[in-house]
Every structure is written in structure tokens, then in C-alpha cells.
Coordinates of C-alpha atoms and ligand atoms in Angstrom, one line a residue:
X1 CA -117.1 70.0 -66.8
X2 CA -117.9 66.3 -66.5
X3 CA -120.2 64.8 -69.1
X4 CA -123.5 63.2 -68.2
X5 CA -122.9 59.5 -69.0
X6 CA -125.0 57.6 -66.5
X7 CA -128.8 57.6 -65.8
X8 CA -130.6 56.2 -62.7
X9 CA -134.0 54.7 -63.0
X10 CA -135.7 54.0 -59.6
X11 CA -138.1 51.1 -60.2
X12 CA -138.4 49.7 -56.7
X13 CA -141.8 51.3 -55.8
X14 CA -144.8 49.2 -55.1
X15 CA -147.2 50.9 -57.5
X16 CA -150.1 50.8 -55.1
X17 CA -152.1 53.3 -57.1
X18 CA -152.3 50.8 -59.9
X19 CA -153.5 47.7 -58.1
X20 CA -154.4 45.0 -58.9
X21 CA -152.5 45.3 -62.2
X22 CA -149.2 45.8 -60.3
X23 CA -149.7 42.9 -57.8
X24 CA -147.3 40.6 -59.8
X25 CA -146.4 42.9 -62.7
X26 CA -144.2 46.0 -62.1
X27 CA -146.0 49.1 -63.2
X28 CA -142.9 50.0 -65.3
X29 CA -143.6 47.0 -67.5
X30 CA -147.2 48.0 -68.3
X31 CA -147.4 48.9 -72.0
X32 CA -148.0 52.3 -73.6
X33 CA -149.1 51.1 -77.1
X34 CA -146.6 48.3 -77.6
X35 CA -143.6 49.4 -75.5
X36 CA -143.3 49.0 -71.7
X37 CA -143.3 52.3 -70.0
X38 CA -139.7 51.8 -68.8
X39 CA -138.6 51.2 -72.5
X40 CA -140.0 54.7 -73.4
X41 CA -138.0 56.3 -70.7
X42 CA -134.8 54.3 -71.6
X43 CA -135.4 55.5 -75.2
X44 CA -135.4 59.1 -74.0
X45 CA -132.2 58.6 -72.0
X46 CA -130.4 56.8 -74.9
X47 CA -131.5 59.5 -77.3
X48 CA -129.9 62.1 -75.0
X49 CA -126.5 60.2 -75.2
X50 CA -126.7 58.3 -71.9
X51 CA -124.2 55.4 -72.0
X52 CA -124.9 53.5 -68.8
X53 CA -128.4 52.7 -67.4
X54 CA -128.7 52.0 -63.7
X55 CA -131.9 50.4 -62.4
X56 CA -132.8 50.4 -58.7
X57 CA -135.0 47.4 -58.5
X58 CA -136.7 45.4 -55.8
X59 CA -138.6 42.1 -55.2
X60 CA -140.8 41.1 -58.2
X61 CA -138.9 43.3 -60.6
X62 CA -136.6 40.8 -62.2
X63 CA -138.7 40.9 -65.4
X64 CA -137.3 44.4 -66.0
X65 CA -133.7 42.9 -66.1
X66 CA -134.9 40.2 -68.5
X67 CA -136.5 42.9 -70.7
X68 CA -133.2 44.6 -71.3
X69 CA -131.3 41.3 -71.9
X70 CA -130.9 39.4 -75.2
X71 CA -133.5 36.6 -75.7
X72 CA -131.7 34.0 -77.8
X73 CA -134.6 31.7 -78.4
X74 CA -136.9 34.5 -79.5
X75 CA -134.2 35.9 -81.8
X76 CA -133.5 32.5 -83.3
X77 CA -137.2 32.0 -83.9
X78 CA -137.6 35.4 -85.5
X79 CA -134.6 34.7 -87.8
X80 CA -136.0 31.3 -88.7
X81 CA -139.3 32.9 -89.7
X82 CA -137.6 35.6 -91.6
X83 CA -139.1 38.3 -89.4
X84 CA -136.0 40.5 -89.8
X85 CA -137.6 43.9 -89.2
X86 CA -138.8 42.7 -85.7
X87 CA -135.4 41.2 -85.0
X88 CA -133.6 44.4 -85.9
X89 CA -136.0 46.4 -83.7
X90 CA -135.3 44.1 -80.7
X91 CA -131.6 44.5 -81.3
X92 CA -131.9 48.3 -81.4
X93 CA -133.7 48.3 -78.1
X94 CA -131.2 46.1 -76.3
X95 CA -128.5 48.2 -74.5
X96 CA -124.9 47.2 -75.3
X97 CA -123.2 44.6 -73.1
X98 CA -121.9 46.2 -69.9
X99 CA -124.2 49.2 -70.4
X100 CA -126.6 48.3 -67.6
X101 CA -126.4 47.9 -63.9
X102 CA -129.1 46.6 -61.5
X103 CA -129.1 46.9 -57.8
X104 CA -131.8 46.2 -55.3
X105 CA -133.3 48.7 -52.9
X106 CA -134.3 45.8 -50.6
X107 CA -137.0 47.9 -48.8
X108 CA -139.1 50.7 -50.5
X109 CA -138.0 53.4 -48.1
X110 CA -138.7 56.2 -50.5
X111 CA -137.3 57.8 -53.7
X112 CA -134.4 59.5 -51.9
X113 CA -133.3 56.1 -50.5
X114 CA -133.7 54.5 -53.9
X115 CA -131.4 57.2 -55.5
X116 CA -128.9 56.7 -52.6
X117 CA -128.7 53.0 -53.5
X118 CA -127.0 54.1 -56.8
X119 CA -124.1 55.9 -55.1
X120 CA -121.3 53.3 -55.8
X121 CA -122.4 52.6 -59.4
X122 CA -122.6 56.4 -60.2
X123 CA -119.4 57.3 -58.4
X124 CA -118.1 60.8 -58.3
X125 CA -119.8 62.3 -61.4
X126 CA -123.0 64.1 -62.1
X127 CA -125.8 61.9 -63.3
X128 CA -129.3 61.9 -64.8
X129 CA -132.3 60.7 -62.8
X130 CA -135.5 59.7 -64.6
X131 CA -138.7 58.7 -62.8
X132 CA -139.8 55.9 -65.1
X133 CA -143.5 56.4 -64.5
X134 CA -143.4 59.9 -65.9
X135 CA -143.6 60.0 -69.7
X136 CA -142.5 63.1 -71.6
X137 CA -143.9 63.5 -75.1
X138 CA -142.4 66.4 -77.1
X139 CA -140.6 67.4 -80.2
X140 CA -137.2 67.0 -78.5
X141 CA -136.6 64.5 -75.6
X142 CA -136.8 66.3 -72.3
X143 CA -133.4 64.9 -71.0
X144 CA -131.6 66.0 -74.2
X145 CA -132.8 69.6 -73.5
X146 CA -131.7 69.3 -69.9
X147 CA -128.2 68.0 -70.8
X148 CA -127.9 71.0 -73.2
X149 CA -128.8 73.3 -70.3
X150 CA -126.3 71.5 -68.0
X151 CA -123.5 71.9 -70.6
X152 CA -124.2 75.6 -70.7
X153 CA -124.5 76.3 -67.0
X154 CA -123.2 73.3 -64.9
X155 CA -124.8 72.6 -61.5
X156 CA -128.0 70.8 -60.9
X157 CA -131.1 70.8 -63.2
X158 CA -134.7 69.9 -62.7
X159 CA -137.3 69.3 -65.5
X160 CA -140.5 71.3 -65.0
X161 CA -143.7 71.8 -66.9
X162 CA -146.7 74.1 -66.5
X163 CA -149.8 72.7 -64.8
X164 CA -153.2 74.3 -64.2
X165 CA -153.2 76.9 -61.4
X166 CA -155.9 75.0 -59.4
X167 CA -153.8 71.8 -59.5
X168 CA -150.4 73.1 -58.1
X169 CA -151.2 71.7 -54.6
X170 CA -150.7 68.1 -56.1
X171 CA -147.1 68.7 -57.2
X172 CA -143.6 69.8 -56.3
X173 CA -143.5 73.4 -57.5
X174 CA -140.4 75.6 -58.2
X175 CA -140.1 79.3 -57.7
X176 CA -138.1 80.9 -60.6
X177 CA -137.5 84.4 -61.7
X178 CA -138.8 84.0 -65.3
X179 CA -141.4 81.3 -65.5
X180 CA -141.6 81.4 -69.3
X181 CA -137.8 81.1 -69.7
X182 CA -136.4 77.8 -71.1
X183 CA -133.8 77.7 -68.3
X184 CA -134.2 79.7 -65.1
X185 CA -132.4 79.7 -61.8
X186 CA -134.6 78.2 -59.0
X187 CA -135.0 80.4 -55.9
X188 CA -137.2 78.0 -54.0
X189 CA -138.8 74.5 -54.2
X190 CA -142.1 73.7 -52.4
X191 CA -143.5 70.2 -52.1
X192 CA -147.3 70.2 -52.6
X193 CA -148.0 73.9 -51.6
X194 CA -151.4 74.6 -49.9
X195 CA -154.0 75.8 -52.4
X196 CA -153.5 79.4 -53.5
X197 CA -149.9 79.6 -52.1
X198 CA -147.9 78.2 -55.0
X199 CA -145.1 80.5 -56.1
X200 CA -145.6 79.5 -59.8
X201 CA -147.4 76.9 -61.8
X202 CA -144.2 75.0 -62.8
X203 CA -144.3 71.4 -61.5
X204 CA -141.3 69.1 -61.1
X205 CA -141.7 66.6 -64.0
X206 CA -139.5 63.6 -62.9
X207 CA -136.3 64.4 -64.7
X208 CA -133.2 65.6 -62.9
X209 CA -129.5 66.2 -63.4
X210 CA -127.8 66.0 -60.0
X211 CA -124.3 66.4 -58.7
X212 CA -122.8 63.5 -56.8
X213 CA -122.8 65.6 -53.6
X214 CA -126.5 64.7 -53.3
X215 CA -125.4 61.2 -52.1
X216 CA -123.7 62.5 -48.9
X217 CA -126.9 64.4 -48.1
X218 CA -129.2 61.4 -48.8
X219 CA -127.0 59.3 -46.5
X220 CA -127.8 61.7 -43.6
X221 CA -131.4 62.4 -44.6
X222 CA -134.0 61.8 -41.9
X223 CA -137.3 60.3 -42.9
X224 CA -139.7 63.0 -44.1
X225 CA -143.3 63.0 -45.5
X226 CA -145.0 59.6 -45.4
X227 CA -142.1 58.2 -43.3
X228 CA -140.0 58.0 -46.4
X229 CA -136.6 59.3 -47.3
X230 CA -137.5 62.1 -49.6
X231 CA -135.3 63.3 -52.5
X232 CA -136.8 66.8 -52.3
X233 CA -135.5 67.2 -48.7
X234 CA -131.9 66.5 -49.8
X235 CA -132.3 68.7 -52.9
X236 CA -133.4 71.6 -50.6
X237 CA -130.3 71.0 -48.5
X238 CA -128.0 70.9 -51.6
X239 CA -129.6 74.1 -53.0
X240 CA -128.1 76.0 -50.0
X241 CA -124.6 75.5 -51.5
X242 CA -125.1 74.6 -55.2
X243 CA -127.1 76.2 -58.1
X244 CA -130.3 74.5 -59.2
X245 CA -131.9 75.4 -62.6
X246 CA -135.4 74.6 -63.9
X247 CA -135.5 73.5 -67.5
X248 CA -139.0 74.1 -68.9
X249 CA -140.5 71.2 -70.9
X250 CA -143.2 72.4 -73.3
X251 CA -144.4 69.0 -74.5
X252 CA -146.9 66.9 -72.6
X253 CA -146.2 64.9 -69.4
X254 CA -148.1 61.8 -68.3
X255 CA -148.0 60.2 -64.9
X256 CA -148.5 56.6 -65.9
X257 CA -148.5 55.5 -62.3
X258 CA -152.0 56.9 -62.1
X259 CA -154.8 55.2 -64.1
X260 CA -155.9 58.4 -65.8
X261 CA -152.3 59.3 -66.8
X262 CA -151.7 55.8 -68.1
X263 CA -154.8 55.8 -70.3
X264 CA -154.2 59.3 -71.6
X265 CA -150.6 58.3 -72.5
X266 CA -151.8 55.3 -74.4
X267 CA -154.1 57.6 -76.5
X268 CA -151.4 60.3 -77.0
X269 CA -148.7 57.8 -78.0
X270 CA -151.0 55.9 -80.3
X271 CA -151.9 59.1 -82.1
X272 CA -148.2 59.7 -82.7
X273 CA -147.8 56.4 -84.6
X274 CA -148.3 56.6 -88.3
X275 CA -149.1 52.8 -88.5
X276 CA -151.8 53.0 -85.8
X277 CA -153.2 56.6 -85.7
X278 CA -155.7 56.6 -88.6
X279 CA -157.5 53.4 -87.5
X280 CA -157.2 54.3 -83.8
X281 CA -158.8 57.7 -84.5
X282 CA -161.8 55.9 -86.2
X283 CA -162.1 53.4 -83.3
X284 CA -162.1 56.2 -80.6
X285 CA -164.5 58.3 -82.6
X286 CA -166.9 55.3 -82.6
X287 CA -166.5 54.6 -78.9
X288 CA -167.1 58.2 -78.0
X289 CA -169.8 58.5 -80.6
X290 CA -168.3 61.7 -82.0
X291 CA -169.4 61.2 -85.6
Ligands
LIG301 P1 -144.0 56.8 -56.8 O1 -144.5 57.2 -55.5 O2 -144.7 57.3 -58.0 O3 -144.1 55.2 -57.0 O4 -142.5 57.0 -56.9 P2 -144.8 54.1 -56.1 O5 -144.4 54.2 -54.7 O6 -144.4 52.8 -56.8 O7 -146.3 54.3 -56.5 P3 -147.6 54.3 -55.6 O8 -147.8 55.7 -55.1 O9 -147.5 53.2 -54.6 O10 -148.7 54.0 -56.7 C1 -141.8 57.5 -58.0 C2 -140.7 56.6 -58.5 O11 -139.8 56.2 -57.5 C3 -139.7 54.8 -57.4 C4 -141.0 54.2 -58.0 O12 -140.7 52.9 -58.5 C5 -141.3 55.3 -59.0 O13 -140.7 55.0 -60.2 N1 -139.5 54.4 -55.9 C6 -140.4 54.9 -55.0 C7 -138.5 53.6 -55.6 O14 -137.7 53.1 -56.4 N2 -138.4 53.2 -54.3 C8 -139.2 53.7 -53.3 O15 -139.0 53.4 -52.1 C9 -140.2 54.6 -53.7

């Protein structure tokens, strides 16, 4: 079985739900506490053992490439001012030389098209796909759990998490035999099922392990919902010939591409930080007048 070494991060979307913040600034660079959203997701991938990070970027996204590069002037200044802890933290966050690739999607034709743009860089091996606006906060990184499941079962894997029954119509939902199992074979996937028709309450969370056969299907994929090339359509096609498993994530998932998800993520991540949480709790208590 081939090891999962490469991860794809599609960051070419326009972020229209977050205008005007995203007019000049990519939504992936907005900060959750003091780290850009994309850095949190890269942290998750590196913690799961990913060696090569592939970013599908677009116009106005060059700042993401700069973020993952060395900044010599800044490093020299930190060294000169003896800010060695900050310097060490920057070095830890910078991927090793040759450990990143950037390619441009050119036109935002949909998530499926963005993933297809990675075909030559990924090559003929299974890979991880992480949607950078979806943050997963849990005891164990979501992707690490998924790679464990992949190593046990092979095939394709999709991260899922339970959502409220009356919200299933907003998500991609999977149909599995045992919905409380950590890993379960997927019988069916439905994109945004009509209210009351969802086969389960397990929503697709934005983490995938896919076989490279997906690229041939994406290449032939017609435009689907919203006139975009949809990843789900090609996954449904692939599911006819290859196994798909759902890996249940029991932490919390935040869609930072929405304002509510972004604000909630900031609160949740701040409360996980020993250096910030006590004072932040006081500040929030005051704002909400909870005393
Ligand atoms: P979203 O639909 O959440 O992102 O796509 P978006 O299009 O930027 O957001 P809104 O809806 O306009 O606010 C999920 C992920 O897929 C990427 C996005 O960058 C995001 O990380 N994506 C989407 C691409 O890379 N290319 C696309 O053509 C579409």
C-alpha cells in the first residue's frame, strides 16, 4: 500500500461570503487567534506526517506563498533583538525547502477543477485533500485519524462529523451502515439533501484521502451545480468502482469561510490557549455581561 505523502490545499476560491474582508486578502490568510487559517490546516497535515504541501492558488493569493517562505529580514531582526523564541517558532512553521508546490487554477471553475490542477504534482499516488477554510479542533488531528484508517483499509476516505438533524440540508451527507462507528463503509453520498430526506446526520467535513484515479474522472467531469466542476460528482463516479469509507471526527468543525464559523473558531481556539484563555474568558464574560 502506498503511503500518503502529499496533501492538496485548494485556495483559489473567491471567498465571496466574507466580503469585503476578502477583496484584497485571501480568506485563508485571515487569522484565528494569531495564526492564519491556512497555517492551522497545514499544521494538521504536517502533524499527520504529510511531507509535501501542494497549494492550488489563483490571482491575489501570492501572499500565501510568501507566508510559507523564509523571511530573511524579519529573521535577522528577531535575532538582533534576541527574540529567539519567536524566531524558533517561525522556523518550526516554515516547511522544509522543496516541501511545497504552488500551481494556479487560473479560473475558479470549482473545487473539482482545483483538485484536477494538482494532477501532475501528485502523480500516481493516493493523496490527502484538505479544504483550508474548514478547521477541525479535536484531541487528535482529523487527518492523522484518517491516515490510520487508510492504512488499515486502503481505498478512499472522507472525514465526516455529526450535525443537527434540521441542518443536514446544508451539507454533503453520507449514508453509512453504522453511523456511530469510527470508520464505516459509505453506501451513498448526497449533496444537500432536501429537508427530511437525509440518510444520516453525518456531514462531509472537508478532509479526504483519494486515489489518483479521481484525476481521470475530474478531467471528464461536466459542470454540475452552480456551473462549477464539482468534486462530489467525480467521487460518486469513483464510488461505483472503488471503496469509500467515512471516518467520523468527534471534535468540533468550524467553517471559517462563513462569518459565524470564523468568529466561533476564534473563540474556541483562544480558549484552547493557556496564555490567552484566562484573560479572554474574563473579557468575553464582561462583553456578554455574564457575571
Ligand atoms: P468554497 O465554496 O468554500 O470557497 O470552496 P469560495 O468559493 O472561496 O467561497 P465563497 O462561497 O465564495 O465564500 C471550498 C474550497 O475550495 C476552494 C476554496 O478556496 C475553498 O478553500 N476553491 C473553490 C478553489 O480552490 N477553486 C474554486 O474554483 C472553488
